[in-house]
């Protein structure tokens, strides 16, 4: 495998992990409240990342908390807001809304990183975004007040996630992906735990061993694994390249949700899936990773 193909592979695997984690999270929200699920997920993620770091004898420095500050944006704010919205919306709709992270990254990377998008990059981004909209559009979903609030939460979450990606892209020039992921996940986990402890009412736990295991597994799928893989993408390629892989998440989420949750895709939605795949295929053929 050539070096040029490696970031694409890492990105596709990260998107698949995010999709599996999202569908599993949606199923778990019927058993526990959002903050409990998120706290358990991040706990498993942080334990997993620190275990890998210790096994690989990764350097742990005193200034670790500083490079972990982006974790306040994601997974802290981004996942905290999105999981609350996910509790009120279908997982495919949540994935569709989160797809605006792609153009947001392209937009933020221009002033913050100086990565001015080319005409081709912008066109591929619009094509992928249009495909996601077609793929997950559902006319029967009414924008009620409750759903409107949930949508606003997810839109805000996408903005924080985009800001995280741009910041990590800048920091990855000096910090390796594992250390950066470990630090940001740890800081995000601490932030979520503080909120959870402040809002949690004393009550006996109703979660069984199976539920706890699934929460831990979803945490690895939704946080540790994809963030590390995506960090490798940001370490080896531009923020624009990484952003154009993100529309794969709602595509994969819709496909998995169809089999697991019984959601079906119409012919029009499959057209959207084709647009997403086409844009990613064009991306792999026309975009070269930036040098490390």
mmCIF file of C-alpha atoms in Angstrom:
data_model
loop_
_atom_site.group_PDB
_atom_site.id
_atom_site.type_symbol
_atom_site.label_atom_id
_atom_site.label_comp_id
_atom_site.label_asym_id
_atom_site.label_seq_id
_atom_site.Cartn_x
_atom_site.Cartn_y
_atom_site.Cartn_z
ATOM 1 C CA UNK A 1 0.000 0.000 0.000
ATOM 2 C CA UNK A 2 1.386 3.396 -0.920
ATOM 3 C CA UNK A 3 1.735 6.222 1.578
ATOM 4 C CA UNK A 4 -0.851 8.213 -0.338
ATOM 5 C CA UNK A 5 -3.490 5.544 0.241
ATOM 6 C CA UNK A 6 -2.780 5.168 3.967
ATOM 7 C CA UNK A 7 -4.643 8.276 5.231
ATOM 8 C CA UNK A 8 -7.673 7.240 3.165
ATOM 9 C CA UNK A 9 -7.688 3.778 4.748
ATOM 10 C CA UNK A 10 -7.337 5.219 8.243
ATOM 11 C CA UNK A 11 -10.168 7.649 7.521
ATOM 12 C CA UNK A 12 -12.551 4.994 6.193
ATOM 13 C CA UNK A 13 -11.923 2.769 9.226
ATOM 14 C CA UNK A 14 -12.494 5.744 11.545
ATOM 15 C CA UNK A 15 -15.800 6.531 9.823
ATOM 16 C CA UNK A 16 -16.918 2.897 10.092
ATOM 17 C CA UNK A 17 -16.100 2.864 13.798
ATOM 18 C CA UNK A 18 -18.035 6.108 14.354
ATOM 19 C CA UNK A 19 -21.044 4.702 12.489
ATOM 20 C CA UNK A 20 -21.106 1.463 14.511
ATOM 21 C CA UNK A 21 -20.697 3.415 17.737
ATOM 22 C CA UNK A 22 -23.528 5.813 16.846
ATOM 23 C CA UNK A 23 -26.034 3.049 16.123
ATOM 24 C CA UNK A 24 -25.081 1.192 19.307
ATOM 25 C CA UNK A 25 -25.375 4.427 21.285
ATOM 26 C CA UNK A 26 -28.882 5.043 19.953
ATOM 27 C CA UNK A 27 -29.906 1.570 21.126
ATOM 28 C CA UNK A 28 -28.358 2.145 24.567
ATOM 29 C CA UNK A 29 -30.207 5.430 25.113
ATOM 30 C CA UNK A 30 -33.382 3.435 25.715
ATOM 31 C CA UNK A 31 -31.681 1.891 28.761
ATOM 32 C CA UNK A 32 -29.916 4.881 30.333
ATOM 33 C CA UNK A 33 -29.854 8.679 30.273
ATOM 34 C CA UNK A 34 -27.506 10.435 27.817
ATOM 35 C CA UNK A 35 -24.937 11.689 30.323
ATOM 36 C CA UNK A 36 -24.626 8.269 31.974
ATOM 37 C CA UNK A 37 -24.043 6.645 28.588
ATOM 38 C CA UNK A 38 -21.531 9.308 27.544
ATOM 39 C CA UNK A 39 -19.652 9.122 30.863
ATOM 40 C CA UNK A 40 -19.364 5.349 30.575
ATOM 41 C CA UNK A 41 -18.257 5.568 26.951
ATOM 42 C CA UNK A 42 -15.529 8.096 27.657
ATOM 43 C CA UNK A 43 -14.339 6.133 30.684
ATOM 44 C CA UNK A 44 -13.817 3.049 28.524
ATOM 45 C CA UNK A 45 -12.162 5.146 25.835
ATOM 46 C CA UNK A 46 -9.709 6.810 28.214
ATOM 47 C CA UNK A 47 -8.816 3.499 29.880
ATOM 48 C CA UNK A 48 -8.221 1.942 26.470
ATOM 49 C CA UNK A 49 -6.028 4.805 25.264
ATOM 50 C CA UNK A 50 -3.930 4.871 28.420
ATOM 51 C CA UNK A 51 -3.514 1.087 28.264
ATOM 52 C CA UNK A 52 -2.254 1.355 24.673
ATOM 53 C CA UNK A 53 0.037 4.234 25.638
ATOM 54 C CA UNK A 54 1.578 2.323 28.528
ATOM 55 C CA UNK A 55 2.006 -0.787 26.390
ATOM 56 C CA UNK A 56 3.783 1.253 23.701
ATOM 57 C CA UNK A 57 5.787 3.140 26.354
ATOM 58 C CA UNK A 58 4.511 6.436 25.014
ATOM 59 C CA UNK A 59 5.990 9.516 26.651
ATOM 60 C CA UNK A 60 3.842 11.160 29.327
ATOM 61 C CA UNK A 61 4.799 14.766 30.080
ATOM 62 C CA UNK A 62 3.791 17.344 32.669
ATOM 63 C CA UNK A 63 2.250 19.626 30.048
ATOM 64 C CA UNK A 64 -0.142 16.879 28.891
ATOM 65 C CA UNK A 65 -3.176 18.864 30.017
ATOM 66 C CA UNK A 66 -2.337 21.720 27.640
ATOM 67 C CA UNK A 67 -2.381 19.612 24.492
ATOM 68 C CA UNK A 68 -5.571 18.009 25.768
ATOM 69 C CA UNK A 69 -7.551 21.261 25.889
ATOM 70 C CA UNK A 70 -9.177 20.630 22.455
ATOM 71 C CA UNK A 71 -10.931 17.737 24.198
ATOM 72 C CA UNK A 72 -13.254 20.302 25.759
ATOM 73 C CA UNK A 73 -14.629 20.902 22.260
ATOM 74 C CA UNK A 74 -14.650 17.217 21.283
ATOM 75 C CA UNK A 75 -15.573 14.853 22.792
ATOM 76 C CA UNK A 76 -16.678 17.181 25.598
ATOM 77 C CA UNK A 77 -19.079 19.711 24.079
ATOM 78 C CA UNK A 78 -19.552 18.036 20.689
ATOM 79 C CA UNK A 79 -20.488 14.591 21.998
ATOM 80 C CA UNK A 80 -22.263 15.942 25.054
ATOM 81 C CA UNK A 81 -24.645 18.045 22.962
ATOM 82 C CA UNK A 82 -25.074 15.497 20.176
ATOM 83 C CA UNK A 83 -25.943 12.583 22.469
ATOM 84 C CA UNK A 84 -28.669 14.671 24.132
ATOM 85 C CA UNK A 85 -30.041 15.461 20.686
ATOM 86 C CA UNK A 86 -29.685 11.826 19.609
ATOM 87 C CA UNK A 87 -31.952 10.775 22.464
ATOM 88 C CA UNK A 88 -34.777 12.730 20.773
ATOM 89 C CA UNK A 89 -34.042 12.109 17.076
ATOM 90 C CA UNK A 90 -33.493 9.114 14.753
ATOM 91 C CA UNK A 91 -29.823 8.208 14.391
ATOM 92 C CA UNK A 92 -29.910 8.796 10.615
ATOM 93 C CA UNK A 93 -31.221 12.340 11.103
ATOM 94 C CA UNK A 94 -28.568 13.025 13.725
ATOM 95 C CA UNK A 95 -25.899 11.775 11.313
ATOM 96 C CA UNK A 96 -27.302 13.959 8.526
ATOM 97 C CA UNK A 97 -27.149 17.108 10.635
ATOM 98 C CA UNK A 98 -23.628 16.287 11.799
ATOM 99 C CA UNK A 99 -22.561 16.105 8.137
ATOM 100 C CA UNK A 100 -22.334 19.903 8.131
ATOM 101 C CA UNK A 101 -19.066 19.351 10.001
ATOM 102 C CA UNK A 102 -17.405 18.853 6.603
ATOM 103 C CA UNK A 103 -18.093 22.320 5.127
ATOM 104 C CA UNK A 104 -17.497 23.833 8.564
ATOM 105 C CA UNK A 105 -13.987 22.341 8.657
ATOM 106 C CA UNK A 106 -13.285 23.598 5.153
ATOM 107 C CA UNK A 107 -14.536 27.036 6.195
ATOM 108 C CA UNK A 108 -12.556 27.200 9.457
ATOM 109 C CA UNK A 109 -9.359 25.772 7.939
ATOM 110 C CA UNK A 110 -9.090 28.794 5.639
ATOM 111 C CA UNK A 111 -8.604 31.544 8.293
ATOM 112 C CA UNK A 112 -7.087 29.333 11.020
ATOM 113 C CA UNK A 113 -4.723 27.157 8.964
ATOM 114 C CA UNK A 114 -4.371 29.119 5.754
ATOM 115 C CA UNK A 115 -5.670 26.116 3.786
ATOM 116 C CA UNK A 116 -7.626 27.859 1.092
ATOM 117 C CA UNK A 117 -9.951 25.321 -0.547
ATOM 118 C CA UNK A 118 -9.463 24.743 -4.257
ATOM 119 C CA UNK A 119 -12.404 24.758 -6.612
ATOM 120 C CA UNK A 120 -12.251 20.960 -6.884
ATOM 121 C CA UNK A 121 -12.097 20.499 -3.115
ATOM 122 C CA UNK A 122 -15.097 22.784 -2.618
ATOM 123 C CA UNK A 123 -17.041 21.025 -5.371
ATOM 124 C CA UNK A 124 -16.373 17.596 -3.847
ATOM 125 C CA UNK A 125 -17.437 18.893 -0.446
ATOM 126 C CA UNK A 126 -20.700 20.222 -1.831
ATOM 127 C CA UNK A 127 -21.296 16.969 -3.732
ATOM 128 C CA UNK A 128 -20.743 14.876 -0.614
ATOM 129 C CA UNK A 129 -22.918 17.167 1.496
ATOM 130 C CA UNK A 130 -25.713 17.064 -1.096
ATOM 131 C CA UNK A 131 -25.491 13.284 -1.145
ATOM 132 C CA UNK A 132 -25.818 13.132 2.630
ATOM 133 C CA UNK A 133 -28.879 15.376 2.539
ATOM 134 C CA UNK A 134 -30.558 13.163 -0.063
ATOM 135 C CA UNK A 135 -29.485 9.991 1.709
ATOM 136 C CA UNK A 136 -30.979 10.805 5.096
ATOM 137 C CA UNK A 137 -33.847 13.146 4.178
ATOM 138 C CA UNK A 138 -37.169 12.004 5.620
ATOM 139 C CA UNK A 139 -40.309 14.008 4.739
ATOM 140 C CA UNK A 140 -42.325 12.510 7.586
ATOM 141 C CA UNK A 141 -40.136 14.099 10.273
ATOM 142 C CA UNK A 142 -41.857 17.229 11.557
ATOM 143 C CA UNK A 143 -39.843 20.066 13.034
ATOM 144 C CA UNK A 144 -41.630 20.308 16.382
ATOM 145 C CA UNK A 145 -40.366 22.449 19.220
ATOM 146 C CA UNK A 146 -38.686 19.485 20.915
ATOM 147 C CA UNK A 147 -37.060 18.279 17.724
ATOM 148 C CA UNK A 148 -36.060 21.833 16.847
ATOM 149 C CA UNK A 149 -34.148 22.127 20.123
ATOM 150 C CA UNK A 150 -32.471 18.764 19.477
ATOM 151 C CA UNK A 151 -31.474 19.903 15.991
ATOM 152 C CA UNK A 152 -29.929 23.087 17.387
ATOM 153 C CA UNK A 153 -27.903 21.008 19.851
ATOM 154 C CA UNK A 154 -26.510 18.822 17.081
ATOM 155 C CA UNK A 155 -25.701 21.819 14.866
ATOM 156 C CA UNK A 156 -23.760 23.343 17.771
ATOM 157 C CA UNK A 157 -22.044 19.994 18.322
ATOM 158 C CA UNK A 158 -20.940 19.886 14.677
ATOM 159 C CA UNK A 159 -19.420 23.356 15.035
ATOM 160 C CA UNK A 160 -17.395 22.309 18.084
ATOM 161 C CA UNK A 161 -16.309 19.110 16.306
ATOM 162 C CA UNK A 162 -15.123 21.113 13.293
ATOM 163 C CA UNK A 163 -13.184 23.476 15.529
ATOM 164 C CA UNK A 164 -11.548 20.461 17.199
ATOM 165 C CA UNK A 165 -10.443 19.026 13.840
ATOM 166 C CA UNK A 166 -8.853 22.303 12.763
ATOM 167 C CA UNK A 167 -7.036 22.775 16.081
ATOM 168 C CA UNK A 168 -5.784 19.183 16.093
ATOM 169 C CA UNK A 169 -4.539 19.567 12.533
ATOM 170 C CA UNK A 170 -2.382 22.503 13.662
ATOM 171 C CA UNK A 171 -1.129 20.725 16.798
ATOM 172 C CA UNK A 172 -0.382 17.454 14.995
ATOM 173 C CA UNK A 173 2.703 19.038 13.434
ATOM 174 C CA UNK A 174 4.397 18.857 16.851
ATOM 175 C CA UNK A 175 2.487 16.130 18.752
ATOM 176 C CA UNK A 176 1.994 12.516 17.663
ATOM 177 C CA UNK A 177 -1.527 11.202 17.118
ATOM 178 C CA UNK A 178 -1.672 8.806 20.089
ATOM 179 C CA UNK A 179 -0.499 11.382 22.612
ATOM 180 C CA UNK A 180 -2.827 14.049 21.236
ATOM 181 C CA UNK A 181 -5.825 11.695 21.207
ATOM 182 C CA UNK A 182 -5.084 10.425 24.715
ATOM 183 C CA UNK A 183 -4.744 13.910 26.150
ATOM 184 C CA UNK A 184 -7.835 15.364 24.479
ATOM 185 C CA UNK A 185 -9.979 12.347 25.369
ATOM 186 C CA UNK A 186 -8.826 12.574 28.998
ATOM 187 C CA UNK A 187 -9.639 16.283 29.303
ATOM 188 C CA UNK A 188 -13.003 15.777 27.568
ATOM 189 C CA UNK A 189 -13.757 12.863 29.897
ATOM 190 C CA UNK A 190 -12.979 14.950 32.989
ATOM 191 C CA UNK A 191 -15.218 17.760 31.741
ATOM 192 C CA UNK A 192 -18.119 15.362 31.125
ATOM 193 C CA UNK A 193 -17.642 13.696 34.538
ATOM 194 C CA UNK A 194 -17.836 17.062 36.303
ATOM 195 C CA UNK A 195 -21.138 17.836 34.565
ATOM 196 C CA UNK A 196 -22.448 14.301 35.215
ATOM 197 C CA UNK A 197 -21.616 14.440 38.927
ATOM 198 C CA UNK A 198 -23.226 17.888 39.213
ATOM 199 C CA UNK A 199 -26.461 16.776 37.535
ATOM 200 C CA UNK A 200 -26.733 13.170 38.714
ATOM 201 C CA UNK A 201 -29.357 12.433 41.357
ATOM 202 C CA UNK A 202 -28.522 9.758 43.942
ATOM 203 C CA UNK A 203 -30.276 6.574 42.842
ATOM 204 C CA UNK A 204 -29.446 2.877 42.550
ATOM 205 C CA UNK A 205 -27.978 1.799 39.222
ATOM 206 C CA UNK A 206 -30.371 -0.082 36.962
ATOM 207 C CA UNK A 207 -27.724 -1.030 34.421
ATOM 208 C CA UNK A 208 -26.829 -4.693 34.140
ATOM 209 C CA UNK A 209 -23.498 -6.219 33.250
ATOM 210 C CA UNK A 210 -24.489 -6.564 29.599
ATOM 211 C CA UNK A 211 -25.572 -2.920 29.366
ATOM 212 C CA UNK A 212 -22.343 -1.760 31.017
ATOM 213 C CA UNK A 213 -20.303 -3.904 28.625
ATOM 214 C CA UNK A 214 -22.144 -2.487 25.612
ATOM 215 C CA UNK A 215 -21.600 1.064 26.856
ATOM 216 C CA UNK A 216 -17.886 0.354 27.221
ATOM 217 C CA UNK A 217 -17.747 -1.196 23.756
ATOM 218 C CA UNK A 218 -19.605 1.718 22.198
ATOM 219 C CA UNK A 219 -17.165 4.063 23.922
ATOM 220 C CA UNK A 220 -14.216 2.393 22.218
ATOM 221 C CA UNK A 221 -16.028 2.426 18.853
ATOM 222 C CA UNK A 222 -17.165 6.031 19.196
ATOM 223 C CA UNK A 223 -14.102 7.579 20.813
ATOM 224 C CA UNK A 224 -10.760 5.799 21.301
ATOM 225 C CA UNK A 225 -10.554 3.895 18.006
ATOM 226 C CA UNK A 226 -11.877 6.491 15.506
ATOM 227 C CA UNK A 227 -10.231 9.503 17.167
ATOM 228 C CA UNK A 228 -6.847 7.790 17.063
ATOM 229 C CA UNK A 229 -7.334 6.768 13.415
ATOM 230 C CA UNK A 230 -8.635 10.213 12.457
ATOM 231 C CA UNK A 231 -5.700 11.740 14.278
ATOM 232 C CA UNK A 232 -3.403 9.738 11.996
ATOM 233 C CA UNK A 233 -5.269 11.190 9.011
ATOM 234 C CA UNK A 234 -4.840 14.746 10.310
ATOM 235 C CA UNK A 235 -1.175 13.997 11.011
ATOM 236 C CA UNK A 236 -0.538 12.927 7.403
ATOM 237 C CA UNK A 237 -3.011 14.959 5.340
ATOM 238 C CA UNK A 238 -4.672 18.346 5.182
ATOM 239 C CA UNK A 239 -7.752 19.256 7.183
ATOM 240 C CA UNK A 240 -9.656 19.528 3.896
ATOM 241 C CA UNK A 241 -8.732 15.962 2.935
ATOM 242 C CA UNK A 242 -9.842 14.694 6.343
ATOM 243 C CA UNK A 243 -13.079 16.679 6.194
ATOM 244 C CA UNK A 244 -14.153 15.142 2.895
ATOM 245 C CA UNK A 245 -14.049 11.668 4.440
ATOM 246 C CA UNK A 246 -16.623 12.567 7.097
ATOM 247 C CA UNK A 247 -19.704 12.209 4.827
ATOM 248 C CA UNK A 248 -18.986 8.468 4.925
ATOM 249 C CA UNK A 249 -20.186 8.445 8.545
ATOM 250 C CA UNK A 250 -23.898 9.109 7.809
ATOM 251 C CA UNK A 251 -23.716 6.764 4.814
ATOM 252 C CA UNK A 252 -22.395 3.921 6.943
ATOM 253 C CA UNK A 253 -24.700 4.860 9.814
ATOM 254 C CA UNK A 254 -27.750 4.637 7.552
ATOM 255 C CA UNK A 255 -26.652 1.258 6.200
ATOM 256 C CA UNK A 256 -26.007 -0.204 9.673
ATOM 257 C CA UNK A 257 -29.175 1.327 11.141
ATOM 258 C CA UNK A 258 -31.148 -0.273 8.327
ATOM 259 C CA UNK A 259 -30.054 -3.732 9.417
ATOM 260 C CA UNK A 260 -29.950 -3.207 13.185
ATOM 261 C CA UNK A 261 -32.787 -0.740 13.829
ATOM 262 C CA UNK A 262 -34.972 -1.624 10.850
ATOM 263 C CA UNK A 263 -34.630 1.694 9.044
ATOM 264 C CA UNK A 264 -35.046 1.440 5.280
ATOM 265 C CA UNK A 265 -33.626 3.483 2.418
ATOM 266 C CA UNK A 266 -35.663 4.689 -0.527
ATOM 267 C CA UNK A 267 -34.428 4.823 -4.117
ATOM 268 C CA UNK A 268 -33.805 8.549 -3.720
ATOM 269 C CA UNK A 269 -31.731 7.941 -0.606
ATOM 270 C CA UNK A 270 -29.624 5.338 -2.411
ATOM 271 C CA UNK A 271 -28.944 8.039 -5.009
ATOM 272 C CA UNK A 272 -27.563 10.152 -2.192
ATOM 273 C CA UNK A 273 -25.362 7.255 -1.116
ATOM 274 C CA UNK A 274 -23.980 7.041 -4.654
ATOM 275 C CA UNK A 275 -23.113 10.747 -4.602
ATOM 276 C CA UNK A 276 -21.238 10.342 -1.322
ATOM 277 C CA UNK A 277 -19.266 7.341 -2.584
ATOM 278 C CA UNK A 278 -18.479 9.123 -5.853
ATOM 279 C CA UNK A 279 -17.113 12.182 -4.067
ATOM 280 C CA UNK A 280 -14.903 10.054 -1.789
ATOM 281 C CA UNK A 281 -13.646 8.014 -4.763
ATOM 282 C CA UNK A 282 -12.767 11.225 -6.612
ATOM 283 C CA UNK A 283 -11.052 12.473 -3.470
ATOM 284 C CA UNK A 284 -8.797 9.425 -3.282
ATOM 285 C CA UNK A 285 -7.736 9.891 -6.921
ATOM 286 C CA UNK A 286 -7.178 13.632 -6.972
ATOM 287 C CA UNK A 287 -5.911 14.629 -3.500
ATOM 288 C CA UNK A 288 -2.431 13.945 -2.177
ATOM 289 C CA UNK A 289 -1.678 13.964 1.560
ATOM 290 C CA UNK A 290 0.295 16.863 2.913
ATOM 291 C CA UNK A 291 3.851 16.014 4.062
ATOM 292 C CA UNK A 292 4.336 15.348 7.735
#
